[in-house]
Amino acid sequence: MFILILGAPGSGKGTQGKILADRLGVPKITTGDILRDAVRTGTALGKEAKQYMDAGKLVPDSVVLGLIKDELAKPEAKEGAVLDGFPRTAGQAELVDRTLAEGGRRLNHILLLDVTEEELIRRLRGRAAVESRSDDTPEAIQTRLQVYQRDTAPLVAHYAQRGIVHRVPGTGTVEDIATEIKRIIGR
Ligand code: AP5
Ligand code: MG
């Protein structure tokens, strides 16, 4: 089963994606984590990505498409995966759809975590106070929210045509949201 968790920065993709992937026994693929690791270890990918990430902008598709293809080709993702943070652009969605289809696979569910902008900002500022993600500055948070609306939110319409989008109220306790997701996908 392939499940995409879609939502604005701070909507809980990582938090809910982990719970879901653990329950289903499939890997969670998080492009943000892969890119942050690359920045930390100073690889060519990381050097390319850092400037965009710090500014809250998307890393260009020319850099990210190859990474996505590699992740979906891994044997552990053969039977299913939870996709956290990608696809994020029309080009990425096209690649994911095509790559899965080549292996006779497809996205089964899109979970859209719905959280008000006020709450998103509250969470990200809260995280900035305890962790130090370089894109949790007020300026980068603002850019991330705008980029989400401009580049990623339109994917909802793309997938809604297939009838696989489920809107999940993303405000409430982590446990309640996880229970709602379990109810929606039926396992
Ligand atoms: P990415 O790592 O994907 O970050 P993001 O989309 O900005 O989202 P976050 O990870 O900040 O939030 P989340 O939705 O995972 O929520 P979380 O569970 O952490 O991307 C970062 C950057 O990498 C991008 O800007 C871009 O530059 C680059 N990038 C990544 N993928 C890319 C791609 N495919 N193409 C191009 N560029 C890409 O929760 C947030 C906080 O809220 C946490 O502190 C958490 O504890 C708390 N929280 C969670 N749930 C609740 C709840 N129910 N109640 C209260 N608090 C909660
Ligand atoms: Mg995340």
PDB file of N, CA, C and O and ligand atoms in Angstrom, residues 7-16 30-33 35-36 49 52-54 56-61 64 68 84-89 92 113 119 122-124 126-127 131 133 135-136 144 170-174 177, ligand 1:
ATOM      1  N   GLY A   7       0.352  17.934   3.218  1.00  0.00           N
ATOM      2  CA  GLY A   7      -0.060  18.978   4.149  1.00  0.00           C
ATOM      3  C   GLY A   7       0.994  20.052   4.236  1.00  0.00           C
ATOM      4  O   GLY A   7       2.160  19.851   3.864  1.00  0.00           O
ATOM      5  N   ALA A   8       0.581  21.183   4.722  1.00  0.00           N
ATOM      6  CA  ALA A   8       1.467  22.336   4.831  1.00  0.00           C
ATOM      7  C   ALA A   8       2.609  22.049   5.817  1.00  0.00           C
ATOM      8  O   ALA A   8       2.532  21.101   6.606  1.00  0.00           O
ATOM      9  N   PRO A   9       3.638  22.875   5.814  1.00  0.00           N
ATOM     10  CA  PRO A   9       4.692  22.771   6.815  1.00  0.00           C
ATOM     11  C   PRO A   9       4.094  22.816   8.220  1.00  0.00           C
ATOM     12  O   PRO A   9       3.293  23.701   8.513  1.00  0.00           O
ATOM     13  N   GLY A  10       4.452  21.853   9.049  1.00  0.00           N
ATOM     14  CA  GLY A  10       3.959  21.828  10.423  1.00  0.00           C
ATOM     15  C   GLY A  10       2.616  21.146  10.597  1.00  0.00           C
ATOM     16  O   GLY A  10       2.076  21.085  11.696  1.00  0.00           O
ATOM     17  N   SER A  11       2.082  20.583   9.519  1.00  0.00           N
ATOM     18  CA  SER A  11       0.739  19.976   9.615  1.00  0.00           C
ATOM     19  C   SER A  11       0.764  18.606  10.282  1.00  0.00           C
ATOM     20  O   SER A  11      -0.287  18.056  10.602  1.00  0.00           O
ATOM     21  N   GLY A  12       1.967  18.041  10.458  1.00  0.00           N
ATOM     22  CA  GLY A  12       2.059  16.747  11.148  1.00  0.00           C
ATOM     23  C   GLY A  12       2.382  15.588  10.225  1.00  0.00           C
ATOM     24  O   GLY A  12       2.198  14.423  10.601  1.00  0.00           O
ATOM     25  N   LYS A  13       2.913  15.873   9.041  1.00  0.00           N
ATOM     26  CA  LYS A  13       3.250  14.803   8.093  1.00  0.00           C
ATOM     27  C   LYS A  13       4.236  13.807   8.713  1.00  0.00           C
ATOM     28  O   LYS A  13       4.042  12.607   8.623  1.00  0.00           O
ATOM     29  N   GLY A  14       5.293  14.349   9.311  1.00  0.00           N
ATOM     30  CA  GLY A  14       6.325  13.488   9.889  1.00  0.00           C
ATOM     31  C   GLY A  14       5.786  12.696  11.074  1.00  0.00           C
ATOM     32  O   GLY A  14       6.008  11.485  11.188  1.00  0.00           O
ATOM     33  N   THR A  15       5.048  13.371  11.937  1.00  0.00           N
ATOM     34  CA  THR A  15       4.511  12.747  13.152  1.00  0.00           C
ATOM     35  C   THR A  15       3.537  11.618  12.795  1.00  0.00           C
ATOM     36  O   THR A  15       3.663  10.487  13.277  1.00  0.00           O
ATOM     37  N   GLN A  16       2.581  11.908  11.938  1.00  0.00           N
ATOM     38  CA  GLN A  16       1.579  10.895  11.585  1.00  0.00           C
ATOM     39  C   GLN A  16       2.165   9.850  10.632  1.00  0.00           C
ATOM     40  O   GLN A  16       1.787   8.676  10.686  1.00  0.00           O
ATOM     41  N   THR A  30      10.953  10.214   3.486  1.00  0.00           N
ATOM     42  CA  THR A  30      10.804  11.642   3.768  1.00  0.00           C
ATOM     43  C   THR A  30      11.900  12.397   3.045  1.00  0.00           C
ATOM     44  O   THR A  30      13.067  12.356   3.458  1.00  0.00           O
ATOM     45  N   THR A  31      11.543  13.073   1.964  1.00  0.00           N
ATOM     46  CA  THR A  31      12.581  13.775   1.199  1.00  0.00           C
ATOM     47  C   THR A  31      13.260  14.854   2.048  1.00  0.00           C
ATOM     48  O   THR A  31      14.459  15.076   1.915  1.00  0.00           O
ATOM     49  N   GLY A  32      12.517  15.502   2.929  1.00  0.00           N
ATOM     50  CA  GLY A  32      13.116  16.519   3.793  1.00  0.00           C
ATOM     51  C   GLY A  32      14.228  15.930   4.657  1.00  0.00           C
ATOM     52  O   GLY A  32      15.304  16.520   4.790  1.00  0.00           O
ATOM     53  N   ASP A  33      13.988  14.745   5.245  1.00  0.00           N
ATOM     54  CA  ASP A  33      15.009  14.106   6.094  1.00  0.00           C
ATOM     55  C   ASP A  33      16.224  13.704   5.263  1.00  0.00           C
ATOM     56  O   ASP A  33      17.374  13.853   5.710  1.00  0.00           O
ATOM     57  N   LEU A  35      17.260  15.066   2.496  1.00  0.00           N
ATOM     58  CA  LEU A  35      17.990  16.287   2.132  1.00  0.00           C
ATOM     59  C   LEU A  35      18.736  16.862   3.336  1.00  0.00           C
ATOM     60  O   LEU A  35      19.884  17.296   3.212  1.00  0.00           O
ATOM     61  N   ARG A  36      18.084  16.856   4.531  1.00  0.00           N
ATOM     62  CA  ARG A  36      18.782  17.376   5.724  1.00  0.00           C
ATOM     63  C   ARG A  36      20.017  16.529   6.053  1.00  0.00           C
ATOM     64  O   ARG A  36      21.058  17.066   6.431  1.00  0.00           O
ATOM     65  N   ALA A  49      21.377  21.648  -2.156  1.00  0.00           N
ATOM     66  CA  ALA A  49      20.049  21.827  -1.560  1.00  0.00           C
ATOM     67  C   ALA A  49      20.002  22.891  -0.465  1.00  0.00           C
ATOM     68  O   ALA A  49      18.980  23.549  -0.263  1.00  0.00           O
ATOM     69  N   TYR A  52      18.458  26.505  -0.806  1.00  0.00           N
ATOM     70  CA  TYR A  52      17.005  26.519  -1.021  1.00  0.00           C
ATOM     71  C   TYR A  52      16.278  26.219   0.285  1.00  0.00           C
ATOM     72  O   TYR A  52      15.298  26.872   0.639  1.00  0.00           O
ATOM     73  N   MET A  53      16.750  25.198   0.992  1.00  0.00           N
ATOM     74  CA  MET A  53      16.075  24.774   2.225  1.00  0.00           C
ATOM     75  C   MET A  53      16.093  25.881   3.274  1.00  0.00           C
ATOM     76  O   MET A  53      15.081  26.177   3.906  1.00  0.00           O
ATOM     77  N   ASP A  54      17.258  26.485   3.449  1.00  0.00           N
ATOM     78  CA  ASP A  54      17.376  27.539   4.463  1.00  0.00           C
ATOM     79  C   ASP A  54      16.446  28.704   4.172  1.00  0.00           C
ATOM     80  O   ASP A  54      15.962  29.372   5.082  1.00  0.00           O
ATOM     81  N   GLY A  56      13.575  28.356   2.733  1.00  0.00           N
ATOM     82  CA  GLY A  56      12.190  27.881   2.750  1.00  0.00           C
ATOM     83  C   GLY A  56      11.634  27.620   1.367  1.00  0.00           C
ATOM     84  O   GLY A  56      10.433  27.451   1.184  1.00  0.00           O
ATOM     85  N   LYS A  57      12.539  27.590   0.380  1.00  0.00           N
ATOM     86  CA  LYS A  57      12.102  27.336  -1.001  1.00  0.00           C
ATOM     87  C   LYS A  57      12.235  25.857  -1.323  1.00  0.00           C
ATOM     88  O   LYS A  57      12.984  25.136  -0.662  1.00  0.00           O
ATOM     89  N   LEU A  58      11.556  25.414  -2.370  1.00  0.00           N
ATOM     90  CA  LEU A  58      11.706  24.032  -2.793  1.00  0.00           C
ATOM     91  C   LEU A  58      13.050  23.843  -3.465  1.00  0.00           C
ATOM     92  O   LEU A  58      13.512  24.709  -4.205  1.00  0.00           O
ATOM     93  N   VAL A  59      13.658  22.690  -3.208  1.00  0.00           N
ATOM     94  CA  VAL A  59      14.843  22.307  -3.954  1.00  0.00           C
ATOM     95  C   VAL A  59      14.353  21.982  -5.369  1.00  0.00           C
ATOM     96  O   VAL A  59      13.315  21.326  -5.525  1.00  0.00           O
ATOM     97  N   PRO A  60      15.044  22.459  -6.412  1.00  0.00           N
ATOM     98  CA  PRO A  60      14.515  22.290  -7.772  1.00  0.00           C
ATOM     99  C   PRO A  60      14.287  20.824  -8.164  1.00  0.00           C
ATOM    100  O   PRO A  60      15.016  19.936  -7.718  1.00  0.00           O
ATOM    101  N   ASP A  61      13.299  20.618  -8.997  1.00  0.00           N
ATOM    102  CA  ASP A  61      13.005  19.266  -9.480  1.00  0.00           C
ATOM    103  C   ASP A  61      14.229  18.625 -10.131  1.00  0.00           C
ATOM    104  O   ASP A  61      14.420  17.415 -10.032  1.00  0.00           O
ATOM    105  N   VAL A  64      15.797  16.968  -7.284  1.00  0.00           N
ATOM    106  CA  VAL A  64      15.012  16.061  -6.443  1.00  0.00           C
ATOM    107  C   VAL A  64      14.458  14.844  -7.199  1.00  0.00           C
ATOM    108  O   VAL A  64      14.269  13.776  -6.614  1.00  0.00           O
ATOM    109  N   ILE A  68      14.043  10.913  -5.767  1.00  0.00           N
ATOM    110  CA  ILE A  68      12.738  10.252  -5.611  1.00  0.00           C
ATOM    111  C   ILE A  68      12.735   8.912  -6.355  1.00  0.00           C
ATOM    112  O   ILE A  68      12.285   7.894  -5.825  1.00  0.00           O
ATOM    113  N   ASP A  84       6.241  11.017   2.649  1.00  0.00           N
ATOM    114  CA  ASP A  84       6.120  12.225   3.480  1.00  0.00           C
ATOM    115  C   ASP A  84       6.913  13.344   2.813  1.00  0.00           C
ATOM    116  O   ASP A  84       8.134  13.279   2.733  1.00  0.00           O
ATOM    117  N   GLY A  85       6.221  14.340   2.309  1.00  0.00           N
ATOM    118  CA  GLY A  85       6.915  15.508   1.767  1.00  0.00           C
ATOM    119  C   GLY A  85       7.219  15.440   0.285  1.00  0.00           C
ATOM    120  O   GLY A  85       7.908  16.296  -0.242  1.00  0.00           O
ATOM    121  N   PHE A  86       6.717  14.451  -0.379  1.00  0.00           N
ATOM    122  CA  PHE A  86       6.799  14.392  -1.837  1.00  0.00           C
ATOM    123  C   PHE A  86       5.715  13.458  -2.349  1.00  0.00           C
ATOM    124  O   PHE A  86       5.317  12.568  -1.615  1.00  0.00           O
ATOM    125  N   PRO A  87       5.211  13.598  -3.552  1.00  0.00           N
ATOM    126  CA  PRO A  87       5.514  14.675  -4.488  1.00  0.00           C
ATOM    127  C   PRO A  87       5.007  16.021  -3.984  1.00  0.00           C
ATOM    128  O   PRO A  87       4.038  16.100  -3.250  1.00  0.00           O
ATOM    129  N   ARG A  88       5.701  17.060  -4.426  1.00  0.00           N
ATOM    130  CA  ARG A  88       5.434  18.417  -3.971  1.00  0.00           C
ATOM    131  C   ARG A  88       5.200  19.373  -5.115  1.00  0.00           C
ATOM    132  O   ARG A  88       4.876  20.524  -4.886  1.00  0.00           O
ATOM    133  N   THR A  89       5.458  18.901  -6.324  1.00  0.00           N
ATOM    134  CA  THR A  89       5.238  19.727  -7.524  1.00  0.00           C
ATOM    135  C   THR A  89       4.550  18.836  -8.557  1.00  0.00           C
ATOM    136  O   THR A  89       4.557  17.599  -8.427  1.00  0.00           O
ATOM    137  N   GLN A  92       7.002  16.342  -9.934  1.00  0.00           N
ATOM    138  CA  GLN A  92       7.273  15.217  -9.027  1.00  0.00           C
ATOM    139  C   GLN A  92       6.101  14.238  -9.019  1.00  0.00           C
ATOM    140  O   GLN A  92       6.292  13.021  -8.970  1.00  0.00           O
ATOM    141  N   LEU A 113      -3.639  16.564   5.518  1.00  0.00           N
ATOM    142  CA  LEU A 113      -3.739  17.060   6.901  1.00  0.00           C
ATOM    143  C   LEU A 113      -4.121  18.537   6.887  1.00  0.00           C
ATOM    144  O   LEU A 113      -3.384  19.370   6.369  1.00  0.00           O
ATOM    145  N   GLU A 119      -2.316  27.812  13.558  1.00  0.00           N
ATOM    146  CA  GLU A 119      -1.792  26.672  14.309  1.00  0.00           C
ATOM    147  C   GLU A 119      -0.458  26.201  13.717  1.00  0.00           C
ATOM    148  O   GLU A 119       0.461  25.825  14.455  1.00  0.00           O
ATOM    149  N   ARG A 122       2.138  28.487  15.004  1.00  0.00           N
ATOM    150  CA  ARG A 122       2.343  28.245  16.427  1.00  0.00           C
ATOM    151  C   ARG A 122       3.255  27.015  16.635  1.00  0.00           C
ATOM    152  O   ARG A 122       4.209  27.039  17.401  1.00  0.00           O
ATOM    153  N   ARG A 123       2.979  25.932  15.886  1.00  0.00           N
ATOM    154  CA  ARG A 123       3.770  24.706  16.030  1.00  0.00           C
ATOM    155  C   ARG A 123       5.219  24.911  15.587  1.00  0.00           C
ATOM    156  O   ARG A 123       6.153  24.462  16.255  1.00  0.00           O
ATOM    157  N   LEU A 124       5.391  25.572  14.435  1.00  0.00           N
ATOM    158  CA  LEU A 124       6.753  25.707  13.909  1.00  0.00           C
ATOM    159  C   LEU A 124       7.586  26.645  14.774  1.00  0.00           C
ATOM    160  O   LEU A 124       8.774  26.401  15.001  1.00  0.00           O
ATOM    161  N   GLY A 126       7.104  26.981  17.922  1.00  0.00           N
ATOM    162  CA  GLY A 126       7.335  26.169  19.130  1.00  0.00           C
ATOM    163  C   GLY A 126       8.505  25.232  18.918  1.00  0.00           C
ATOM    164  O   GLY A 126       9.371  25.078  19.789  1.00  0.00           O
ATOM    165  N   ARG A 127       8.568  24.631  17.737  1.00  0.00           N
ATOM    166  CA  ARG A 127       9.674  23.717  17.455  1.00  0.00           C
ATOM    167  C   ARG A 127      10.992  24.476  17.372  1.00  0.00           C
ATOM    168  O   ARG A 127      12.028  23.997  17.834  1.00  0.00           O
ATOM    169  N   GLU A 131      14.228  22.877  19.003  1.00  0.00           N
ATOM    170  CA  GLU A 131      15.182  22.266  18.072  1.00  0.00           C
ATOM    171  C   GLU A 131      15.796  23.406  17.276  1.00  0.00           C
ATOM    172  O   GLU A 131      15.413  24.542  17.434  1.00  0.00           O
ATOM    173  N   ARG A 133      16.009  23.671  13.545  1.00  0.00           N
ATOM    174  CA  ARG A 133      15.942  23.427  12.105  1.00  0.00           C
ATOM    175  C   ARG A 133      16.168  24.759  11.424  1.00  0.00           C
ATOM    176  O   ARG A 133      15.495  25.736  11.739  1.00  0.00           O
ATOM    177  N   ASP A 135      15.339  26.026   8.823  1.00  0.00           N
ATOM    178  CA  ASP A 135      14.242  26.681   8.091  1.00  0.00           C
ATOM    179  C   ASP A 135      13.054  27.016   8.991  1.00  0.00           C
ATOM    180  O   ASP A 135      11.980  27.334   8.506  1.00  0.00           O
ATOM    181  N   ASP A 136      13.247  26.967  10.295  1.00  0.00           N
ATOM    182  CA  ASP A 136      12.172  27.374  11.211  1.00  0.00           C
ATOM    183  C   ASP A 136      12.320  28.830  11.675  1.00  0.00           C
ATOM    184  O   ASP A 136      11.852  29.209  12.741  1.00  0.00           O
ATOM    185  N   ARG A 144       7.830  29.049   3.290  1.00  0.00           N
ATOM    186  CA  ARG A 144       7.378  27.644   3.150  1.00  0.00           C
ATOM    187  C   ARG A 144       5.856  27.581   3.015  1.00  0.00           C
ATOM    188  O   ARG A 144       5.331  26.798   2.227  1.00  0.00           O
ATOM    189  N   GLY A 170      -6.452  18.028  11.028  1.00  0.00           N
ATOM    190  CA  GLY A 170      -5.120  17.837  11.601  1.00  0.00           C
ATOM    191  C   GLY A 170      -4.923  18.512  12.946  1.00  0.00           C
ATOM    192  O   GLY A 170      -3.823  18.528  13.489  1.00  0.00           O
ATOM    193  N   THR A 171      -5.996  19.060  13.495  1.00  0.00           N
ATOM    194  CA  THR A 171      -5.898  19.694  14.816  1.00  0.00           C
ATOM    195  C   THR A 171      -6.536  18.760  15.828  1.00  0.00           C
ATOM    196  O   THR A 171      -7.573  18.170  15.554  1.00  0.00           O
ATOM    197  N   GLY A 172      -5.894  18.640  16.985  1.00  0.00           N
ATOM    198  CA  GLY A 172      -6.347  17.689  18.003  1.00  0.00           C
ATOM    199  C   GLY A 172      -5.127  16.960  18.492  1.00  0.00           C
ATOM    200  O   GLY A 172      -4.012  17.326  18.104  1.00  0.00           O
ATOM    201  N   THR A 173      -5.319  15.924  19.321  1.00  0.00           N
ATOM    202  CA  THR A 173      -4.126  15.247  19.810  1.00  0.00           C
ATOM    203  C   THR A 173      -3.552  14.357  18.705  1.00  0.00           C
ATOM    204  O   THR A 173      -4.266  13.945  17.784  1.00  0.00           O
ATOM    205  N   VAL A 174      -2.270  14.073  18.823  1.00  0.00           N
ATOM    206  CA  VAL A 174      -1.592  13.194  17.869  1.00  0.00           C
ATOM    207  C   VAL A 174      -2.327  11.852  17.806  1.00  0.00           C
ATOM    208  O   VAL A 174      -2.543  11.286  16.723  1.00  0.00           O
ATOM    209  N   ILE A 177      -5.710  12.002  15.883  1.00  0.00           N
ATOM    210  CA  ILE A 177      -5.512  12.115  14.433  1.00  0.00           C
ATOM    211  C   ILE A 177      -5.080  10.756  13.873  1.00  0.00           C
ATOM    212  O   ILE A 177      -5.555  10.324  12.825  1.00  0.00           O
TER     213      ILE A 177
HETATM  214  P1  AP5 B   1      10.067  19.011   4.943  1.00  0.00           P
HETATM  215  O1  AP5 B   1      11.060  18.374   5.784  1.00  0.00           O
HETATM  216  O2  AP5 B   1       9.109  18.174   4.205  1.00  0.00           O
HETATM  217  O3  AP5 B   1       9.308  20.091   5.851  1.00  0.00           O
HETATM  218  P2  AP5 B   1       7.879  20.801   5.814  1.00  0.00           P
HETATM  219  O4  AP5 B   1       6.999  20.371   4.700  1.00  0.00           O
HETATM  220  O5  AP5 B   1       8.183  22.243   5.918  1.00  0.00           O
HETATM  221  O6  AP5 B   1       7.168  20.247   7.053  1.00  0.00           O
HETATM  222  P3  AP5 B   1       7.703  19.945   8.518  1.00  0.00           P
HETATM  223  O7  AP5 B   1       8.610  18.760   8.466  1.00  0.00           O
HETATM  224  O8  AP5 B   1       8.202  21.177   9.144  1.00  0.00           O
HETATM  225  O9  AP5 B   1       6.332  19.593   9.209  1.00  0.00           O
HETATM  226  P4  AP5 B   1       5.493  18.248   9.215  1.00  0.00           P
HETATM  227  O10 AP5 B   1       4.268  18.417   8.393  1.00  0.00           O
HETATM  228  O11 AP5 B   1       6.341  17.054   8.964  1.00  0.00           O
HETATM  229  O12 AP5 B   1       5.009  18.252  10.719  1.00  0.00           O
HETATM  230  P5  AP5 B   1       5.689  17.569  12.012  1.00  0.00           P
HETATM  231  O13 AP5 B   1       5.133  16.206  12.181  1.00  0.00           O
HETATM  232  O14 AP5 B   1       7.146  17.732  11.982  1.00  0.00           O
HETATM  233  O15 AP5 B   1      10.795  19.950   3.881  1.00  0.00           O
HETATM  234  C1  AP5 B   1      11.774  20.860   4.296  1.00  0.00           C
HETATM  235  C2  AP5 B   1      12.447  21.491   3.092  1.00  0.00           C
HETATM  236  O16 AP5 B   1      13.144  20.485   2.360  1.00  0.00           O
HETATM  237  C3  AP5 B   1      11.524  22.152   2.075  1.00  0.00           C
HETATM  238  O17 AP5 B   1      11.217  23.483   2.404  1.00  0.00           O
HETATM  239  C4  AP5 B   1      12.378  22.063   0.810  1.00  0.00           C
HETATM  240  O18 AP5 B   1      13.370  23.031   0.808  1.00  0.00           O
HETATM  241  C5  AP5 B   1      13.039  20.707   0.969  1.00  0.00           C
HETATM  242  N1  AP5 B   1      12.253  19.615   0.389  1.00  0.00           N
HETATM  243  C6  AP5 B   1      11.748  18.531   1.050  1.00  0.00           C
HETATM  244  N2  AP5 B   1      11.108  17.723   0.203  1.00  0.00           N
HETATM  245  C7  AP5 B   1      11.199  18.309  -1.028  1.00  0.00           C
HETATM  246  C8  AP5 B   1      10.715  17.943  -2.306  1.00  0.00           C
HETATM  247  N3  AP5 B   1      10.011  16.818  -2.493  1.00  0.00           N
HETATM  248  N4  AP5 B   1      10.974  18.775  -3.337  1.00  0.00           N
HETATM  249  C9  AP5 B   1      11.689  19.914  -3.170  1.00  0.00           C
HETATM  250  N5  AP5 B   1      12.178  20.304  -1.978  1.00  0.00           N
HETATM  251  C10 AP5 B   1      11.932  19.505  -0.918  1.00  0.00           C
HETATM  252  O19 AP5 B   1       5.062  18.502  13.143  1.00  0.00           O
HETATM  253  C11 AP5 B   1       5.481  19.855  13.267  1.00  0.00           C
HETATM  254  C12 AP5 B   1       5.557  20.255  14.758  1.00  0.00           C
HETATM  255  O20 AP5 B   1       4.244  20.179  15.315  1.00  0.00           O
HETATM  256  C13 AP5 B   1       6.421  19.304  15.588  1.00  0.00           C
HETATM  257  O21 AP5 B   1       7.058  20.039  16.588  1.00  0.00           O
HETATM  258  C14 AP5 B   1       5.414  18.314  16.183  1.00  0.00           C
HETATM  259  O22 AP5 B   1       5.837  17.766  17.396  1.00  0.00           O
HETATM  260  C15 AP5 B   1       4.181  19.208  16.352  1.00  0.00           C
HETATM  261  N6  AP5 B   1       2.915  18.480  16.195  1.00  0.00           N
HETATM  262  C16 AP5 B   1       2.645  17.449  15.333  1.00  0.00           C
HETATM  263  N7  AP5 B   1       1.366  17.035  15.474  1.00  0.00           N
HETATM  264  C17 AP5 B   1       0.799  17.838  16.429  1.00  0.00           C
HETATM  265  C18 AP5 B   1      -0.505  17.896  17.008  1.00  0.00           C
HETATM  266  N8  AP5 B   1      -1.482  17.071  16.627  1.00  0.00           N
HETATM  267  N9  AP5 B   1      -0.725  18.828  17.952  1.00  0.00           N
HETATM  268  C19 AP5 B   1       0.262  19.696  18.337  1.00  0.00           C
HETATM  269  N10 AP5 B   1       1.529  19.673  17.851  1.00  0.00           N
HETATM  270  C20 AP5 B   1       1.797  18.750  16.884  1.00  0.00           C
END
